[in-house]
Amino acid sequence: MSQAPNEGQRQPAIVILDFGSQYSELIARRVRETEVFSVVLGYSTSADELRRMAPKGIILSGGPSSVYAEHAPLCDPEIWNLGIPVLGVCYGMQLMVQQLGGRVVAATGKAEYGKAPLEVDDPTDLLTNVDNGSTMWMSHGDSVEALPEGFVRLAHTANTPEAAVANLQRMLYGVQFHPEVVHSTCGMAMIRNFVYHICGCEPDWTTAAFIEEAVKQVRSQVGDKRVLLALSGGVDSSTLAFLLKKAIGDQLTCMFIDQGFMRKGEPEFLMDFFDRKFNIHVEYINARQRFLEKLKDVTDPEQKRKIIGTEFIRVFEEESRRLGPFDYLAQGTLYPDVIESAGTDVDPKTGERVAVKIKSHHNVGGLPKDLQFKLVEPLRKLFKDEVRKVGRSLGLPEEIVRRHPFPGPGLAIRILGEVTAEKLDCLRDADLIVREEVKEAGLYHDIWQAFAVLLPVRSVGVMGDKRTYAWPIVLRCVSSEDGMTADWSRLPYDLMETISNRIVNEVKGVNRVVLDITSKPPGTIEWE
């Protein structure tokens, strides 16, 4: 769980206390969409710590527990006496009711899961501009049976008498639904009401403000020391490279380790893009044969990942010593990584985080103990969509900003079974055709990921009156907002036909194309 900001860092205007909800990060993102800075902290954060941070508002997330259960997660009850506005969401509302003298019980009627029309009883304050009958996303099996003293009902649904409640004098609010999800049609109006009108926040969490702060912070942290960045070409590391170039110029060295599993033409594109077009120095390390030899006869996907991660660190160690010395290692750590992070140490002399993992590629394996760097992580406050905005503001072209996610181990985990040079060439050609045709159809930015997978089986085909026995290619295209869940993309039939015809006719060793129509869950986006 994320830790509270240190002295000198921007203090959050809104703090979200996480009680185990799958939507806690989403609440923070929705608040930030109003240009107000928010962070997610553990539910056990003390009232004293919150008083020191002095946020303008607190949001209690939902969670899977029942507030009356023996080991239910509880917040510090002194939070209710801070004089800071509090909004409880689902479990957060129930906890507020329970701790302030009300009563929460298992629903005796119908539990509510999914969409429900909200009947507004008081259209002011929290529910200003929330339409009567608007859809809200419900997810609860417990209900409020009795409100605490001083609380009033703001809204109800057919099955939930106390769907929204408040103690207006103490600025305590609760909702028995999820305003942060897209299914709640007036949810953002409610969040804006809380953030702006109730908490009195100012919209100062802007891209320009972040860049200015980050540049100052990097310059202060690094001084005149050298910084090393492991560049992958993805939006995170690319945005970080542009930000660090703006902050420290030639003190930055980027290292691109070509492990041989990139998409067709990407190593050449990245070197030309950063080194020549934008004058960001990149050290190119050709380690293709080295990685391929390590994967000989390996078929287990987890073993592949570990081998690639371990070898990446060994190459990184050798090359950083050759190019160094470096005092700092830059990583494209994002805020979701911080919330879920573990495995970091703190330098007792400086108080700075010390790297024990390379996150840029695989999240696998640690740096050798004698190769310690202080970390530079200026993106660690940001979500992915915020990184894209920063990248645009720094001049990063759309072809990088909006490119599809690509796994650290690359095509090695899109080839099921053993990875060989022949299979890599085959998959690169097929994958390029998929991306070319999706772009030509104008659908590239409507799809989260579009790629090809090579299966370790062969099937019979007929080409030029001759029998063939070749590999099948799987077409995998999914739509998603954040990659946590995904649905298969309904591509036009003529587009799929064009992709199939081109792959079969142009890619040596392939005679069949199949379509993956599995959502996540139950499947995953990648096949390995």
CSV table of C-alpha atoms in Angstrom, one decimal, residues 158-406:
chain,number,residue,atom,x,y,z
A,158,ALA,CA,-36.1,0.3,-4.6
A,159,ASN,CA,-34.1,-2.2,-2.4
A,160,THR,CA,-32.0,0.3,-0.4
A,161,PRO,CA,-33.8,2.8,1.7
A,162,GLU,CA,-30.5,4.5,2.7
A,163,ALA,CA,-28.7,4.7,-0.6
A,164,ALA,CA,-27.1,8.1,0.2
A,165,VAL,CA,-26.9,9.7,3.7
A,166,ALA,CA,-25.2,12.6,5.4
A,167,ASN,CA,-24.5,14.5,8.6
A,168,LEU,CA,-24.4,17.9,7.0
A,169,GLN,CA,-23.2,19.7,10.1
A,170,ARG,CA,-20.1,17.4,10.4
A,171,MET,CA,-19.6,17.1,6.6
A,172,LEU,CA,-19.9,13.3,6.7
A,173,TYR,CA,-21.4,11.7,3.7
A,174,GLY,CA,-22.0,8.1,2.6
A,175,VAL,CA,-23.3,6.4,-0.6
A,176,GLN,CA,-24.2,2.7,-0.9
A,177,PHE,CA,-23.1,2.6,-4.6
A,178,HIS,CA,-20.0,3.2,-6.6
A,179,PRO,CA,-20.0,6.7,-8.2
A,180,GLU,CA,-16.5,6.1,-9.6
A,181,VAL,CA,-17.4,3.4,-12.1
A,182,VAL,CA,-18.5,4.3,-15.7
A,183,HIS,CA,-21.9,2.5,-15.2
A,184,SER,CA,-22.9,5.2,-12.7
A,185,THR,CA,-24.3,7.9,-15.1
A,186,CYS,CA,-24.0,10.9,-12.7
A,187,GLY,CA,-21.1,9.5,-10.6
A,188,MET,CA,-18.6,12.1,-11.8
A,189,ALA,CA,-21.1,14.9,-10.9
A,190,MET,CA,-21.2,13.5,-7.4
A,191,ILE,CA,-17.4,13.3,-7.1
A,192,ARG,CA,-17.1,16.9,-8.4
A,193,ASN,CA,-19.6,18.0,-5.8
A,194,PHE,CA,-17.6,16.4,-3.0
A,195,VAL,CA,-14.2,17.6,-4.3
A,196,TYR,CA,-15.1,21.2,-5.2
A,197,HIS,CA,-18.2,22.3,-3.3
A,198,ILE,CA,-17.9,20.3,-0.1
A,199,CYS,CA,-14.1,20.1,0.3
A,200,GLY,CA,-13.3,23.4,-1.4
A,201,CYS,CA,-10.4,22.0,-3.6
A,202,GLU,CA,-8.8,24.0,-6.4
A,203,PRO,CA,-8.1,22.4,-9.8
A,204,ASP,CA,-4.3,22.6,-9.6
A,205,TRP,CA,-3.2,19.0,-10.5
A,206,THR,CA,-2.5,19.8,-14.1
A,207,THR,CA,0.1,18.4,-16.6
A,208,ALA,CA,2.0,21.6,-16.7
A,209,ALA,CA,2.1,21.9,-12.9
A,210,PHE,CA,3.4,18.3,-12.6
A,211,ILE,CA,6.1,18.8,-15.2
A,212,GLU,CA,7.4,21.9,-13.4
A,213,GLU,CA,7.4,20.2,-10.0
A,214,ALA,CA,9.0,17.0,-11.4
A,215,VAL,CA,11.8,18.9,-13.2
A,216,LYS,CA,12.6,20.8,-10.0
A,217,GLN,CA,12.5,17.6,-7.9
A,218,VAL,CA,14.9,15.7,-10.3
A,219,ARG,CA,17.4,18.6,-10.4
A,220,SER,CA,17.4,18.9,-6.6
A,221,GLN,CA,17.8,15.1,-6.1
A,222,VAL,CA,20.4,14.4,-8.8
A,223,GLY,CA,22.5,17.6,-8.7
A,224,ASP,CA,25.4,17.1,-11.1
A,225,LYS,CA,25.4,13.3,-11.0
A,226,ARG,CA,24.9,10.9,-13.9
A,227,VAL,CA,21.6,9.0,-14.4
A,228,LEU,CA,21.0,5.7,-16.2
A,229,LEU,CA,17.7,4.8,-17.8
A,230,ALA,CA,16.8,1.3,-19.2
A,231,LEU,CA,14.8,2.4,-22.2
A,232,SER,CA,12.2,0.0,-23.6
A,233,GLY,CA,10.4,2.2,-26.1
A,234,GLY,CA,7.1,2.0,-24.3
A,235,VAL,CA,5.2,5.1,-23.3
A,236,ASP,CA,6.4,5.0,-19.7
A,237,SER,CA,10.2,4.8,-20.3
A,238,SER,CA,9.9,7.1,-23.3
A,239,THR,CA,8.0,9.8,-21.3
A,240,LEU,CA,10.6,9.4,-18.6
A,241,ALA,CA,13.4,9.9,-21.1
A,242,PHE,CA,11.9,13.1,-22.3
A,243,LEU,CA,11.3,14.4,-18.8
A,244,LEU,CA,14.8,13.6,-17.7
A,245,LYS,CA,16.3,15.2,-20.8
A,246,LYS,CA,14.4,18.4,-20.0
A,247,ALA,CA,15.6,18.3,-16.3
A,248,ILE,CA,19.2,17.2,-16.6
A,249,GLY,CA,20.2,17.2,-20.2
A,250,ASP,CA,23.4,15.2,-21.0
A,251,GLN,CA,23.6,13.8,-17.5
A,252,LEU,CA,21.2,11.2,-18.7
A,253,THR,CA,22.3,8.0,-20.5
A,254,CYS,CA,19.7,5.7,-21.9
A,255,MET,CA,20.5,2.0,-22.5
A,256,PHE,CA,18.4,-0.1,-24.9
A,257,ILE,CA,19.0,-3.8,-24.5
A,258,ASP,CA,17.9,-5.6,-27.7
A,259,GLN,CA,17.1,-9.1,-26.5
A,260,GLY,CA,15.8,-10.1,-29.9
A,261,PHE,CA,12.1,-10.3,-29.0
A,262,MET,CA,11.0,-6.9,-30.2
A,263,ARG,CA,8.5,-6.3,-33.0
A,264,LYS,CA,9.7,-6.0,-36.6
A,265,GLY,CA,11.8,-2.8,-37.1
A,266,GLU,CA,11.4,-1.5,-33.5
A,267,PRO,CA,15.0,-1.5,-32.5
A,268,GLU,CA,15.9,0.5,-35.5
A,269,PHE,CA,13.0,2.8,-35.1
A,270,LEU,CA,13.8,3.5,-31.4
A,271,MET,CA,17.4,4.3,-32.1
A,272,ASP,CA,16.5,6.7,-34.9
A,273,PHE,CA,13.7,8.2,-32.9
A,274,PHE,CA,15.6,9.0,-29.7
A,275,ASP,CA,19.2,9.3,-30.7
A,276,ARG,CA,18.9,11.1,-34.0
A,277,LYS,CA,15.6,12.9,-34.0
A,278,PHE,CA,15.5,14.1,-30.4
A,279,ASN,CA,19.2,14.0,-29.5
A,280,ILE,CA,18.6,11.7,-26.5
A,281,HIS,CA,21.8,9.6,-26.2
A,282,VAL,CA,21.0,5.9,-26.3
A,283,GLU,CA,23.5,3.1,-25.9
A,284,TYR,CA,22.4,0.2,-28.1
A,285,ILE,CA,23.2,-3.3,-26.7
A,286,ASN,CA,22.8,-6.1,-29.2
A,287,ALA,CA,22.2,-9.2,-27.0
A,288,ARG,CA,19.9,-11.1,-29.4
A,289,GLN,CA,21.9,-14.3,-29.8
A,290,ARG,CA,22.7,-14.4,-26.1
A,291,PHE,CA,19.0,-14.4,-25.1
A,292,LEU,CA,18.0,-16.9,-27.8
A,293,GLU,CA,20.6,-19.4,-26.6
A,294,LYS,CA,19.4,-19.1,-23.1
A,295,LEU,CA,15.9,-20.1,-24.2
A,296,LYS,CA,16.9,-23.2,-26.2
A,297,ASP,CA,14.6,-26.1,-25.4
A,298,VAL,CA,12.6,-24.0,-22.8
A,299,THR,CA,8.9,-24.4,-23.2
A,300,ASP,CA,7.4,-23.4,-19.8
A,301,PRO,CA,6.2,-19.8,-19.9
A,302,GLU,CA,7.1,-18.9,-16.4
A,303,GLN,CA,10.6,-20.3,-16.9
A,304,LYS,CA,10.9,-18.2,-20.0
A,305,ARG,CA,10.1,-15.1,-18.1
A,306,LYS,CA,12.6,-15.9,-15.3
A,307,ILE,CA,15.4,-16.6,-17.8
A,308,ILE,CA,14.7,-13.4,-19.7
A,309,GLY,CA,14.6,-11.4,-16.5
A,310,THR,CA,17.7,-12.9,-15.1
A,311,GLU,CA,19.7,-12.5,-18.3
A,312,PHE,CA,18.4,-8.9,-18.7
A,313,ILE,CA,19.9,-8.1,-15.3
A,314,ARG,CA,23.2,-9.7,-16.1
A,315,VAL,CA,23.5,-7.7,-19.4
A,316,PHE,CA,22.4,-4.6,-17.5
A,317,GLU,CA,25.1,-5.2,-14.9
A,318,GLU,CA,27.9,-5.7,-17.4
A,319,GLU,CA,27.0,-2.7,-19.5
A,320,SER,CA,26.3,-0.3,-16.7
A,321,ARG,CA,29.8,-1.0,-15.3
A,322,ARG,CA,31.3,-0.5,-18.8
A,323,LEU,CA,29.4,2.8,-19.3
A,324,GLY,CA,29.5,4.1,-15.8
A,325,PRO,CA,29.9,4.9,-13.0
A,326,PHE,CA,26.3,6.0,-12.4
A,327,ASP,CA,24.9,7.3,-9.2
A,328,TYR,CA,21.2,7.1,-10.1
A,329,LEU,CA,18.9,4.6,-11.9
A,330,ALA,CA,15.8,6.0,-13.4
A,331,GLN,CA,12.7,3.8,-13.5
A,332,GLY,CA,9.3,4.4,-15.0
A,333,THR,CA,7.5,3.3,-11.8
A,334,LEU,CA,3.8,4.4,-11.9
A,335,TYR,CA,1.4,5.0,-9.1
A,336,PRO,CA,-0.4,1.6,-9.4
A,337,ASP,CA,3.1,0.1,-8.9
A,338,VAL,CA,3.6,2.2,-5.8
A,339,ILE,CA,0.3,1.2,-4.3
A,340,GLU,CA,1.1,-2.5,-4.8
A,341,SER,CA,4.9,-2.2,-4.4
A,342,ALA,CA,7.2,-4.3,-2.2
A,343,GLY,CA,10.8,-5.1,-2.2
A,344,THR,CA,12.4,-1.7,-1.8
A,345,ASP,CA,15.0,-0.6,0.7
A,346,VAL,CA,15.8,2.8,2.1
A,347,ASP,CA,19.3,4.2,2.3
A,348,PRO,CA,19.7,5.0,6.0
A,349,LYS,CA,22.0,8.0,5.3
A,350,THR,CA,19.9,9.8,2.6
A,351,GLY,CA,16.4,8.3,3.1
A,352,GLU,CA,16.2,7.7,-0.6
A,353,ARG,CA,14.8,4.4,-2.0
A,354,VAL,CA,17.4,2.0,-3.2
A,355,ALA,CA,16.8,-0.3,-6.2
A,356,VAL,CA,16.5,-4.0,-5.5
A,357,LYS,CA,14.4,-4.7,-8.6
A,358,ILE,CA,14.5,-3.7,-12.3
A,359,LYS,CA,10.9,-2.8,-13.1
A,360,SER,CA,11.4,-1.4,-16.6
A,361,HIS,CA,11.1,-4.8,-18.3
A,362,HIS,CA,10.0,-7.7,-16.2
A,363,ASN,CA,9.6,-7.2,-12.5
A,364,VAL,CA,11.8,-10.3,-12.2
A,365,GLY,CA,15.0,-10.7,-10.2
A,366,GLY,CA,17.0,-8.2,-8.3
A,367,LEU,CA,20.1,-6.2,-9.0
A,368,PRO,CA,23.4,-7.6,-7.5
A,369,LYS,CA,24.1,-6.3,-4.0
A,370,ASP,CA,27.3,-4.6,-5.1
A,371,LEU,CA,25.5,-2.7,-7.9
A,372,GLN,CA,23.2,-0.4,-5.9
A,373,PHE,CA,21.7,2.8,-7.3
A,374,LYS,CA,19.6,5.5,-5.8
A,375,LEU,CA,16.3,5.6,-7.6
A,376,VAL,CA,14.9,8.5,-9.7
A,377,GLU,CA,11.2,7.9,-10.2
A,378,PRO,CA,9.5,11.1,-11.2
A,379,LEU,CA,6.4,9.3,-12.6
A,380,ARG,CA,5.6,7.4,-9.5
A,381,LYS,CA,2.7,9.8,-8.7
A,382,LEU,CA,1.0,9.1,-12.0
A,383,PHE,CA,-1.5,6.7,-13.5
A,384,LYS,CA,-1.0,5.5,-17.1
A,385,ASP,CA,-3.5,8.0,-18.6
A,386,GLU,CA,-1.7,10.8,-16.8
A,387,VAL,CA,1.7,9.6,-18.2
A,388,ARG,CA,0.3,9.9,-21.7
A,389,LYS,CA,-0.8,13.5,-21.1
A,390,VAL,CA,2.7,14.3,-19.7
A,391,GLY,CA,4.3,12.7,-22.7
A,392,ARG,CA,2.2,14.8,-25.1
A,393,SER,CA,3.1,18.0,-23.2
A,394,LEU,CA,6.8,17.1,-23.5
A,395,GLY,CA,6.6,16.7,-27.2
A,396,LEU,CA,6.4,12.9,-27.4
A,397,PRO,CA,4.8,12.0,-30.8
A,398,GLU,CA,1.4,10.3,-30.9
A,399,GLU,CA,3.0,7.1,-32.4
A,400,ILE,CA,4.7,6.6,-29.0
A,401,VAL,CA,2.1,8.1,-26.7
A,402,ARG,CA,-0.8,6.0,-28.0
A,403,ARG,CA,1.1,2.8,-29.0
A,404,HIS,CA,-0.3,-0.5,-27.7
A,405,PRO,CA,1.1,-2.1,-24.6
A,406,PHE,CA,3.9,-4.6,-25.2
